[in-house]
Coordinates of C-alpha atoms in Angstrom, one line a residue:
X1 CA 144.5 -51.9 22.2
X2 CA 140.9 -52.0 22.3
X3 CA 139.4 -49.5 19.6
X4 CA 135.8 -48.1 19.5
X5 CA 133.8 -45.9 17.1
X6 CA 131.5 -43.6 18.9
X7 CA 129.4 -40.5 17.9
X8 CA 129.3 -37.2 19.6
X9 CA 127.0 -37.6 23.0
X10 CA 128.4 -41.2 22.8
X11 CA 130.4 -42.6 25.5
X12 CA 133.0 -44.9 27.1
X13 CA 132.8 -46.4 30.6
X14 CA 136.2 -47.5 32.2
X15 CA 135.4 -49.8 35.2
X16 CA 132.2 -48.7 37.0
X17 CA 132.8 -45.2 37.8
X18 CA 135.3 -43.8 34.6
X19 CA 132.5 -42.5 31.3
X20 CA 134.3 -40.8 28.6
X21 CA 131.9 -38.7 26.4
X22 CA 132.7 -37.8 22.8
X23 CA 131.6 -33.9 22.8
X24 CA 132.7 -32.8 19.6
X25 CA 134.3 -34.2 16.4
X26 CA 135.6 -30.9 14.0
X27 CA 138.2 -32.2 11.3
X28 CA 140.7 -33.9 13.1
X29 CA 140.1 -32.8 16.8
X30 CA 138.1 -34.6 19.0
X31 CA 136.5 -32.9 22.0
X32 CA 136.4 -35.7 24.8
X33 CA 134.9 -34.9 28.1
X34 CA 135.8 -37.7 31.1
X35 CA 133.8 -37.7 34.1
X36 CA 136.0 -39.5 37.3
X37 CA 136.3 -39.5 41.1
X38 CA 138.2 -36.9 42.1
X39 CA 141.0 -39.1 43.1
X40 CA 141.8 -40.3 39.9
X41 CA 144.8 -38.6 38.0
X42 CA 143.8 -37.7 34.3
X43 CA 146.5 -35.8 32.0
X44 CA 146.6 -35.5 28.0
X45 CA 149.9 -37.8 27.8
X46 CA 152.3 -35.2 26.4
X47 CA 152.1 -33.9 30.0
X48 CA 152.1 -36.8 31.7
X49 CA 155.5 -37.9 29.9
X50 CA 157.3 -34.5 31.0
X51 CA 155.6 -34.8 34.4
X52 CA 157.1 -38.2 34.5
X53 CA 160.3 -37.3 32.7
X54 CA 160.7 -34.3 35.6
X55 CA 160.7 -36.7 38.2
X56 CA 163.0 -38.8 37.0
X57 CA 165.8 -36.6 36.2
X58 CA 164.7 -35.1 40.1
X59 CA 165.2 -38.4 41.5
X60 CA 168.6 -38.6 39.8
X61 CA 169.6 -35.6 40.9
X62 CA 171.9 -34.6 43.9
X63 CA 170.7 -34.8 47.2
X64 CA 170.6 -31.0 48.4
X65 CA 172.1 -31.0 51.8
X66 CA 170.4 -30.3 54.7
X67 CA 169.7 -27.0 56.4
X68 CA 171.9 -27.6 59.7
X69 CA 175.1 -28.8 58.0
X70 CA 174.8 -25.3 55.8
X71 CA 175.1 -23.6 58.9
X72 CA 177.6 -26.1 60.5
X73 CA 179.7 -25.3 57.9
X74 CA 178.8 -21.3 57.5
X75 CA 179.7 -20.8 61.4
X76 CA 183.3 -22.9 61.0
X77 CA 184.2 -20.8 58.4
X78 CA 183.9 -17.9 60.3

């Protein structure tokens, strides 16, 4: 892990097109603004880990069967 010290207006630059700007420090928050293209996916990672846990328990999950055997099966029983 790389570690940096930086001051509030100080910032951070990922690659050529990632800055991430210090805004605030107040006790033990930090305020952290992160300027990226609009295709990059940026989450605080508590969220990212339940997005990610999500998907795995969906990919795990049963298969939901599809609409036309649900009717298949509706107009036999009739």
């Amino acid at each position: 892990m790389l570690v940096l010290t930086r001051k509030p207006d100080q910032s951070i630059m990922v690659g050529g097109d990632i800055e991430i700007t210090i805004l605030e420090v107040r006790g033990e928050q930090v305020r952290v603004g992160i300027r990226a293209p609009r295709d990059v996916v940026i989450h605080r990672k508590e969220i990212f880990e339940q997005i990610r846990e999500e998907n795995t328990t969906a990919s795990e999950a049963e298969p939901v069967p599809q609409l036309n055997d649900l009717i298949a099966n509706k107009t036999h029983s009739d």
